[in-house]
Structure formats: C-alpha cells, structure tokens
Amino acid sequence: MVDNMEWFNVFGLIFIAVIMIPNVVFAIKCKDGFDNKWNNKYVEVTEQVGRLGCFGFMIINIPGTWFGWWSDETFAVYLIVDTILVMLYCAIWIICFKKNSIFRALALSIIPSMLFLFSGIMSRSVLLIIASVLFAPSHIVISYKNVK
C-alpha cells in the first residue's frame, strides 16, 4: 500500500476534507465570518502560505522532496495518529461550537498543526514539514490573540 502513493496521497486528501467540514459548517452558519481582532500582516501571510502548503503537501507528493514512510508499520502509525487527531479536532469543534474560549482557540489551532507536522515527519515530506513549521506558530498565535 505504501508504494502506491508516488505523487498522490488519498489519505491526506481524506484527512484534509474531514477537517474542512466543521470549517465549512462554521462559514455557512456564521455569515459574518471570522473577525480578526489582531492585525499583523507578516504573521497572517506566513499563516496563509503555511496553510496552503500544508493542504497541498498533505495531498500531493513532490518527487525529490517526499521520501515516503520507512515501513508499513510507520504508515499504520501515520494512519492511526492522523485519524485520532482528525476525530479529536472534529469533536472539539462540535463540543465547543458556540463557545469562544482560549481552550477552543488553542485546541483548534494546535491539533491541525500537530496533524501537519506529524504527517510531514512520518511521510518524510520536506515541503510539508517546512509548510507546517510556517503554519503552526502563526496559526496558534493568531488564534490565541483573537480570543484573548
């Protein structure tokens, strides 16, 4: 199974699609969208570049920058841990949907950051690791500053 993902990671696509579901529901239910109270253009641009990179490199494997899983066992750990992180993310969205708290802000920013970084490390994707290192701190600080 591990050898069949030369350039396209169907599991990465599924993980991204599932974590987008609560975000789409939020966008539909909250027509006014997200009110960004903390304006730092550098951090916002870094977050967006990292986000797009994470989404893209979770799904697309660029030859020469993606080296695949060490073993079938590593691939199994990747699937199990990513599934748990995605389920946890969705559960927190459901439980905390109407609550604006530091816990919600941090949980919903730290979990996807962990998902992207862990996926990059386990799949040995240099570009996903770089994108997640850009995304994680900027996404977490923006989420925290907007709830504080």
PDB file of N, CA and C in Angstrom, residues 48-130:
ATOM      1  N   GLN A  48      -1.081  31.957   6.033  1.00  0.00           N
ATOM      2  CA  GLN A  48      -1.750  31.561   4.790  1.00  0.00           C
ATOM      3  C   GLN A  48      -0.834  30.754   3.874  1.00  0.00           C
ATOM      4  N   VAL A  49       0.423  31.168   3.760  1.00  0.00           N
ATOM      5  CA  VAL A  49       1.387  30.409   2.956  1.00  0.00           C
ATOM      6  C   VAL A  49       1.552  29.009   3.549  1.00  0.00           C
ATOM      7  N   GLY A  50       1.702  28.944   4.866  1.00  0.00           N
ATOM      8  CA  GLY A  50       1.829  27.651   5.536  1.00  0.00           C
ATOM      9  C   GLY A  50       0.588  26.796   5.373  1.00  0.00           C
ATOM     10  N   ARG A  51      -0.588  27.405   5.506  1.00  0.00           N
ATOM     11  CA  ARG A  51      -1.855  26.669   5.375  1.00  0.00           C
ATOM     12  C   ARG A  51      -1.980  26.061   3.977  1.00  0.00           C
ATOM     13  N   LEU A  52      -1.771  26.890   2.965  1.00  0.00           N
ATOM     14  CA  LEU A  52      -1.883  26.388   1.589  1.00  0.00           C
ATOM     15  C   LEU A  52      -0.851  25.294   1.320  1.00  0.00           C
ATOM     16  N   GLY A  53       0.359  25.494   1.828  1.00  0.00           N
ATOM     17  CA  GLY A  53       1.387  24.469   1.682  1.00  0.00           C
ATOM     18  C   GLY A  53       0.997  23.176   2.373  1.00  0.00           C
ATOM     19  N   CYS A  54       0.479  23.284   3.589  1.00  0.00           N
ATOM     20  CA  CYS A  54       0.062  22.088   4.333  1.00  0.00           C
ATOM     21  C   CYS A  54      -1.052  21.352   3.601  1.00  0.00           C
ATOM     22  N   PHE A  55      -2.067  22.091   3.157  1.00  0.00           N
ATOM     23  CA  PHE A  55      -3.166  21.457   2.430  1.00  0.00           C
ATOM     24  C   PHE A  55      -2.631  20.764   1.176  1.00  0.00           C
ATOM     25  N   GLY A  56      -1.814  21.477   0.424  1.00  0.00           N
ATOM     26  CA  GLY A  56      -1.292  20.916  -0.818  1.00  0.00           C
ATOM     27  C   GLY A  56      -0.390  19.718  -0.608  1.00  0.00           C
ATOM     28  N   PHE A  57       0.556  19.838   0.321  1.00  0.00           N
ATOM     29  CA  PHE A  57       1.547  18.776   0.503  1.00  0.00           C
ATOM     30  C   PHE A  57       1.038  17.613   1.353  1.00  0.00           C
ATOM     31  N   MET A  58      -0.132  17.749   1.971  1.00  0.00           N
ATOM     32  CA  MET A  58      -0.791  16.587   2.579  1.00  0.00           C
ATOM     33  C   MET A  58      -1.326  15.678   1.470  1.00  0.00           C
ATOM     34  N   ILE A  59      -1.625  16.265   0.320  1.00  0.00           N
ATOM     35  CA  ILE A  59      -2.286  15.549  -0.775  1.00  0.00           C
ATOM     36  C   ILE A  59      -1.319  15.192  -1.906  1.00  0.00           C
ATOM     37  N   ILE A  60      -0.465  16.124  -2.268  1.00  0.00           N
ATOM     38  CA  ILE A  60       0.454  15.947  -3.399  1.00  0.00           C
ATOM     39  C   ILE A  60       1.872  15.708  -2.882  1.00  0.00           C
ATOM     40  N   ASN A  61       2.489  14.666  -3.368  1.00  0.00           N
ATOM     41  CA  ASN A  61       3.868  14.329  -3.018  1.00  0.00           C
ATOM     42  C   ASN A  61       4.773  14.738  -4.177  1.00  0.00           C
ATOM     43  N   ILE A  62       5.661  15.671  -3.940  1.00  0.00           N
ATOM     44  CA  ILE A  62       6.579  16.139  -4.971  1.00  0.00           C
ATOM     45  C   ILE A  62       7.834  15.252  -4.946  1.00  0.00           C
ATOM     46  N   PRO A  63       8.108  14.552  -6.049  1.00  0.00           N
ATOM     47  CA  PRO A  63       9.305  13.697  -6.082  1.00  0.00           C
ATOM     48  C   PRO A  63      10.570  14.492  -5.734  1.00  0.00           C
ATOM     49  N   GLY A  64      11.440  13.865  -4.976  1.00  0.00           N
ATOM     50  CA  GLY A  64      12.673  14.512  -4.553  1.00  0.00           C
ATOM     51  C   GLY A  64      12.534  15.302  -3.265  1.00  0.00           C
ATOM     52  N   THR A  65      11.283  15.550  -2.841  1.00  0.00           N
ATOM     53  CA  THR A  65      11.038  16.253  -1.575  1.00  0.00           C
ATOM     54  C   THR A  65      10.196  15.390  -0.634  1.00  0.00           C
ATOM     55  N   TRP A  66       9.711  14.281  -1.146  1.00  0.00           N
ATOM     56  CA  TRP A  66       8.878  13.348  -0.392  1.00  0.00           C
ATOM     57  C   TRP A  66       9.519  11.974  -0.505  1.00  0.00           C
ATOM     58  N   PHE A  67       9.799  11.371   0.642  1.00  0.00           N
ATOM     59  CA  PHE A  67      10.558  10.124   0.628  1.00  0.00           C
ATOM     60  C   PHE A  67       9.767   8.934   1.157  1.00  0.00           C
ATOM     61  N   GLY A  68       8.504   9.130   1.470  1.00  0.00           N
ATOM     62  CA  GLY A  68       7.632   8.039   1.884  1.00  0.00           C
ATOM     63  C   GLY A  68       7.908   7.527   3.286  1.00  0.00           C
ATOM     64  N   TRP A  69       7.118   6.577   3.681  1.00  0.00           N
ATOM     65  CA  TRP A  69       7.194   6.012   5.015  1.00  0.00           C
ATOM     66  C   TRP A  69       8.334   5.010   5.092  1.00  0.00           C
ATOM     67  N   TRP A  70       8.952   4.923   6.264  1.00  0.00           N
ATOM     68  CA  TRP A  70      10.057   3.993   6.465  1.00  0.00           C
ATOM     69  C   TRP A  70       9.615   2.546   6.281  1.00  0.00           C
ATOM     70  N   SER A  71       8.387   2.249   6.717  1.00  0.00           N
ATOM     71  CA  SER A  71       7.909   0.862   6.701  1.00  0.00           C
ATOM     72  C   SER A  71       6.386   0.855   6.701  1.00  0.00           C
ATOM     73  N   ASP A  72       5.817  -0.323   6.523  1.00  0.00           N
ATOM     74  CA  ASP A  72       4.362  -0.466   6.611  1.00  0.00           C
ATOM     75  C   ASP A  72       3.866  -0.127   8.016  1.00  0.00           C
ATOM     76  N   GLU A  73       4.682  -0.441   9.025  1.00  0.00           N
ATOM     77  CA  GLU A  73       4.308  -0.121  10.408  1.00  0.00           C
ATOM     78  C   GLU A  73       4.259   1.396  10.618  1.00  0.00           C
ATOM     79  N   THR A  74       5.210   2.098  10.045  1.00  0.00           N
ATOM     80  CA  THR A  74       5.220   3.561  10.141  1.00  0.00           C
ATOM     81  C   THR A  74       3.988   4.141   9.463  1.00  0.00           C
ATOM     82  N   PHE A  75       3.635   3.571   8.321  1.00  0.00           N
ATOM     83  CA  PHE A  75       2.439   4.007   7.607  1.00  0.00           C
ATOM     84  C   PHE A  75       1.192   3.773   8.462  1.00  0.00           C
ATOM     85  N   ALA A  76       1.132   2.619   9.137  1.00  0.00           N
ATOM     86  CA  ALA A  76      -0.005   2.313  10.012  1.00  0.00           C
ATOM     87  C   ALA A  76      -0.083   3.313  11.165  1.00  0.00           C
ATOM     88  N   VAL A  77       1.056   3.652  11.760  1.00  0.00           N
ATOM     89  CA  VAL A  77       1.085   4.648  12.842  1.00  0.00           C
ATOM     90  C   VAL A  77       0.597   5.997  12.311  1.00  0.00           C
ATOM     91  N   TYR A  78       1.042   6.377  11.123  1.00  0.00           N
ATOM     92  CA  TYR A  78       0.587   7.618  10.476  1.00  0.00           C
ATOM     93  C   TYR A  78      -0.937   7.626  10.362  1.00  0.00           C
ATOM     94  N   LEU A  79      -1.509   6.539   9.839  1.00  0.00           N
ATOM     95  CA  LEU A  79      -2.964   6.477   9.671  1.00  0.00           C
ATOM     96  C   LEU A  79      -3.691   6.548  11.011  1.00  0.00           C
ATOM     97  N   ILE A  80      -3.210   5.826  12.003  1.00  0.00           N
ATOM     98  CA  ILE A  80      -3.867   5.788  13.318  1.00  0.00           C
ATOM     99  C   ILE A  80      -3.792   7.151  14.001  1.00  0.00           C
ATOM    100  N   VAL A  81      -2.607   7.727  14.081  1.00  0.00           N
ATOM    101  CA  VAL A  81      -2.439   9.010  14.777  1.00  0.00           C
ATOM    102  C   VAL A  81      -3.194  10.116  14.043  1.00  0.00           C
ATOM    103  N   ASP A  82      -3.091  10.169  12.717  1.00  0.00           N
ATOM    104  CA  ASP A  82      -3.809  11.201  11.969  1.00  0.00           C
ATOM    105  C   ASP A  82      -5.321  11.057  12.141  1.00  0.00           C
ATOM    106  N   THR A  83      -5.815   9.829  12.128  1.00  0.00           N
ATOM    107  CA  THR A  83      -7.251   9.601  12.333  1.00  0.00           C
ATOM    108  C   THR A  83      -7.679  10.095  13.714  1.00  0.00           C
ATOM    109  N   ILE A  84      -6.895   9.805  14.732  1.00  0.00           N
ATOM    110  CA  ILE A  84      -7.210  10.268  16.093  1.00  0.00           C
ATOM    111  C   ILE A  84      -7.201  11.794  16.149  1.00  0.00           C
ATOM    112  N   LEU A  85      -6.206  12.426  15.554  1.00  0.00           N
ATOM    113  CA  LEU A  85      -6.131  13.897  15.564  1.00  0.00           C
ATOM    114  C   LEU A  85      -7.324  14.517  14.837  1.00  0.00           C
ATOM    115  N   VAL A  86      -7.703  13.950  13.701  1.00  0.00           N
ATOM    116  CA  VAL A  86      -8.841  14.474  12.941  1.00  0.00           C
ATOM    117  C   VAL A  86     -10.138  14.293  13.733  1.00  0.00           C
ATOM    118  N   MET A  87     -10.313  13.136  14.355  1.00  0.00           N
ATOM    119  CA  MET A  87     -11.514  12.899  15.165  1.00  0.00           C
ATOM    120  C   MET A  87     -11.559  13.843  16.366  1.00  0.00           C
ATOM    121  N   LEU A  88     -10.431  14.057  17.002  1.00  0.00           N
ATOM    122  CA  LEU A  88     -10.347  14.974  18.139  1.00  0.00           C
ATOM    123  C   LEU A  88     -10.687  16.397  17.706  1.00  0.00           C
ATOM    124  N   TYR A  89     -10.148  16.814  16.572  1.00  0.00           N
ATOM    125  CA  TYR A  89     -10.425  18.146  16.029  1.00  0.00           C
ATOM    126  C   TYR A  89     -11.933  18.329  15.801  1.00  0.00           C
ATOM    127  N   CYS A  90     -12.554  17.357  15.144  1.00  0.00           N
ATOM    128  CA  CYS A  90     -13.993  17.448  14.873  1.00  0.00           C
ATOM    129  C   CYS A  90     -14.812  17.412  16.164  1.00  0.00           C
ATOM    130  N   ALA A  91     -14.411  16.587  17.116  1.00  0.00           N
ATOM    131  CA  ALA A  91     -15.128  16.504  18.396  1.00  0.00           C
ATOM    132  C   ALA A  91     -15.068  17.836  19.141  1.00  0.00           C
ATOM    133  N   ILE A  92     -13.908  18.459  19.162  1.00  0.00           N
ATOM    134  CA  ILE A  92     -13.785  19.757  19.848  1.00  0.00           C
ATOM    135  C   ILE A  92     -14.606  20.814  19.129  1.00  0.00           C
ATOM    136  N   TRP A  93     -14.629  20.789  17.809  1.00  0.00           N
ATOM    137  CA  TRP A  93     -15.476  21.722  17.060  1.00  0.00           C
ATOM    138  C   TRP A  93     -16.937  21.545  17.474  1.00  0.00           C
ATOM    139  N   ILE A  94     -17.394  20.298  17.538  1.00  0.00           N
ATOM    140  CA  ILE A  94     -18.796  20.024  17.878  1.00  0.00           C
ATOM    141  C   ILE A  94     -19.096  20.458  19.310  1.00  0.00           C
ATOM    142  N   ILE A  95     -18.249  20.078  20.247  1.00  0.00           N
ATOM    143  CA  ILE A  95     -18.477  20.377  21.664  1.00  0.00           C
ATOM    144  C   ILE A  95     -18.389  21.873  21.943  1.00  0.00           C
ATOM    145  N   CYS A  96     -17.456  22.546  21.323  1.00  0.00           N
ATOM    146  CA  CYS A  96     -17.184  23.963  21.628  1.00  0.00           C
ATOM    147  C   CYS A  96     -17.689  24.918  20.553  1.00  0.00           C
ATOM    148  N   PHE A  97     -18.623  24.480  19.703  1.00  0.00           N
ATOM    149  CA  PHE A  97     -19.034  25.287  18.553  1.00  0.00           C
ATOM    150  C   PHE A  97     -19.435  26.709  18.927  1.00  0.00           C
ATOM    151  N   LYS A  98     -20.234  26.851  19.968  1.00  0.00           N
ATOM    152  CA  LYS A  98     -20.733  28.183  20.341  1.00  0.00           C
ATOM    153  C   LYS A  98     -19.919  28.851  21.437  1.00  0.00           C
ATOM    154  N   LYS A  99     -18.864  28.193  21.880  1.00  0.00           N
ATOM    155  CA  LYS A  99     -18.043  28.747  22.957  1.00  0.00           C
ATOM    156  C   LYS A  99     -16.809  29.411  22.370  1.00  0.00           C
ATOM    157  N   ASN A 100     -16.578  30.635  22.760  1.00  0.00           N
ATOM    158  CA  ASN A 100     -15.372  31.336  22.337  1.00  0.00           C
ATOM    159  C   ASN A 100     -14.429  31.361  23.534  1.00  0.00           C
ATOM    160  N   SER A 101     -13.520  30.405  23.580  1.00  0.00           N
ATOM    161  CA  SER A 101     -12.635  30.292  24.737  1.00  0.00           C
ATOM    162  C   SER A 101     -11.196  30.082  24.280  1.00  0.00           C
ATOM    163  N   ILE A 102     -10.289  30.298  25.208  1.00  0.00           N
ATOM    164  CA  ILE A 102      -8.877  30.059  24.911  1.00  0.00           C
ATOM    165  C   ILE A 102      -8.657  28.574  24.624  1.00  0.00           C
ATOM    166  N   PHE A 103      -9.341  27.702  25.374  1.00  0.00           N
ATOM    167  CA  PHE A 103      -9.207  26.264  25.114  1.00  0.00           C
ATOM    168  C   PHE A 103      -9.572  25.940  23.673  1.00  0.00           C
ATOM    169  N   ARG A 104     -10.721  26.416  23.231  1.00  0.00           N
ATOM    170  CA  ARG A 104     -11.165  26.141  21.856  1.00  0.00           C
ATOM    171  C   ARG A 104     -10.171  26.688  20.848  1.00  0.00           C
ATOM    172  N   ALA A 105      -9.760  27.936  21.037  1.00  0.00           N
ATOM    173  CA  ALA A 105      -8.829  28.566  20.095  1.00  0.00           C
ATOM    174  C   ALA A 105      -7.521  27.794  20.008  1.00  0.00           C
ATOM    175  N   LEU A 106      -6.984  27.437  21.158  1.00  0.00           N
ATOM    176  CA  LEU A 106      -5.707  26.722  21.156  1.00  0.00           C
ATOM    177  C   LEU A 106      -5.859  25.290  20.638  1.00  0.00           C
ATOM    178  N   ALA A 107      -6.898  24.595  21.081  1.00  0.00           N
ATOM    179  CA  ALA A 107      -7.099  23.210  20.631  1.00  0.00           C
ATOM    180  C   ALA A 107      -7.289  23.147  19.120  1.00  0.00           C
ATOM    181  N   LEU A 108      -8.111  24.062  18.585  1.00  0.00           N
ATOM    182  CA  LEU A 108      -8.406  24.033  17.155  1.00  0.00           C
ATOM    183  C   LEU A 108      -7.279  24.605  16.300  1.00  0.00           C
ATOM    184  N   SER A 109      -6.257  25.127  16.927  1.00  0.00           N
ATOM    185  CA  SER A 109      -5.078  25.550  16.165  1.00  0.00           C
ATOM    186  C   SER A 109      -3.904  24.592  16.383  1.00  0.00           C
ATOM    187  N   ILE A 110      -3.791  24.038  17.579  1.00  0.00           N
ATOM    188  CA  ILE A 110      -2.688  23.114  17.866  1.00  0.00           C
ATOM    189  C   ILE A 110      -2.910  21.756  17.190  1.00  0.00           C
ATOM    190  N   ILE A 111      -4.135  21.259  17.195  1.00  0.00           N
ATOM    191  CA  ILE A 111      -4.392  19.929  16.627  1.00  0.00           C
ATOM    192  C   ILE A 111      -4.054  19.861  15.131  1.00  0.00           C
ATOM    193  N   PRO A 112      -4.541  20.791  14.292  1.00  0.00           N
ATOM    194  CA  PRO A 112      -4.138  20.693  12.883  1.00  0.00           C
ATOM    195  C   PRO A 112      -2.638  20.924  12.688  1.00  0.00           C
ATOM    196  N   SER A 113      -2.051  21.756  13.530  1.00  0.00           N
ATOM    197  CA  SER A 113      -0.600  21.965  13.457  1.00  0.00           C
ATOM    198  C   SER A 113       0.136  20.659  13.722  1.00  0.00           C
ATOM    199  N   MET A 114      -0.322  19.920  14.732  1.00  0.00           N
ATOM    200  CA  MET A 114       0.271  18.614  15.040  1.00  0.00           C
ATOM    201  C   MET A 114       0.040  17.633  13.891  1.00  0.00           C
ATOM    202  N   LEU A 115      -1.162  17.660  13.334  1.00  0.00           N
ATOM    203  CA  LEU A 115      -1.501  16.780  12.215  1.00  0.00           C
ATOM    204  C   LEU A 115      -0.540  16.992  11.045  1.00  0.00           C
ATOM    205  N   PHE A 116      -0.339  18.246  10.669  1.00  0.00           N
ATOM    206  CA  PHE A 116       0.514  18.544   9.519  1.00  0.00           C
ATOM    207  C   PHE A 116       1.976  18.202   9.799  1.00  0.00           C
ATOM    208  N   LEU A 117       2.472  18.589  10.969  1.00  0.00           N
ATOM    209  CA  LEU A 117       3.872  18.321  11.290  1.00  0.00           C
ATOM    210  C   LEU A 117       4.128  16.813  11.419  1.00  0.00           C
ATOM    211  N   PHE A 118       3.245  16.125  12.125  1.00  0.00           N
ATOM    212  CA  PHE A 118       3.389  14.672  12.279  1.00  0.00           C
ATOM    213  C   PHE A 118       3.345  13.976  10.917  1.00  0.00           C
ATOM    214  N   SER A 119       2.409  14.382  10.068  1.00  0.00           N
ATOM    215  CA  SER A 119       2.292  13.782   8.737  1.00  0.00           C
ATOM    216  C   SER A 119       3.556  14.012   7.921  1.00  0.00           C
ATOM    217  N   GLY A 120       4.092  15.221   8.007  1.00  0.00           N
ATOM    218  CA  GLY A 120       5.321  15.532   7.283  1.00  0.00           C
ATOM    219  C   GLY A 120       6.493  14.694   7.750  1.00  0.00           C
ATOM    220  N   ILE A 121       6.609  14.544   9.062  1.00  0.00           N
ATOM    221  CA  ILE A 121       7.713  13.748   9.617  1.00  0.00           C
ATOM    222  C   ILE A 121       7.549  12.274   9.242  1.00  0.00           C
ATOM    223  N   MET A 122       6.346  11.744   9.422  1.00  0.00           N
ATOM    224  CA  MET A 122       6.129  10.316   9.166  1.00  0.00           C
ATOM    225  C   MET A 122       6.264   9.965   7.688  1.00  0.00           C
ATOM    226  N   SER A 123       5.828  10.852   6.799  1.00  0.00           N
ATOM    227  CA  SER A 123       5.926  10.568   5.362  1.00  0.00           C
ATOM    228  C   SER A 123       7.240  11.066   4.774  1.00  0.00           C
ATOM    229  N   ARG A 124       8.040  11.696   5.615  1.00  0.00           N
ATOM    230  CA  ARG A 124       9.327  12.257   5.197  1.00  0.00           C
ATOM    231  C   ARG A 124       9.144  13.225   4.026  1.00  0.00           C
ATOM    232  N   SER A 125       8.172  14.124   4.191  1.00  0.00           N
ATOM    233  CA  SER A 125       7.893  15.153   3.194  1.00  0.00           C
ATOM    234  C   SER A 125       8.539  16.460   3.648  1.00  0.00           C
ATOM    235  N   VAL A 126       9.625  16.808   3.001  1.00  0.00           N
ATOM    236  CA  VAL A 126      10.366  18.016   3.371  1.00  0.00           C
ATOM    237  C   VAL A 126       9.479  19.252   3.237  1.00  0.00           C
ATOM    238  N   LEU A 127       8.723  19.340   2.144  1.00  0.00           N
ATOM    239  CA  LEU A 127       7.887  20.526   1.920  1.00  0.00           C
ATOM    240  C   LEU A 127       6.736  20.616   2.921  1.00  0.00           C
ATOM    241  N   LEU A 128       6.154  19.489   3.309  1.00  0.00           N
ATOM    242  CA  LEU A 128       5.092  19.507   4.319  1.00  0.00           C
ATOM    243  C   LEU A 128       5.654  19.913   5.678  1.00  0.00           C
ATOM    244  N   ILE A 129       6.840  19.464   6.000  1.00  0.00           N
ATOM    245  CA  ILE A 129       7.467  19.877   7.265  1.00  0.00           C
ATOM    246  C   ILE A 129       7.718  21.381   7.254  1.00  0.00           C
ATOM    247  N   ILE A 130       8.260  21.905   6.164  1.00  0.00           N
ATOM    248  CA  ILE A 130       8.516  23.350   6.066  1.00  0.00           C
ATOM    249  C   ILE A 130       7.209  24.127   6.170  1.00  0.00           C
TER     250      ILE A 130
END
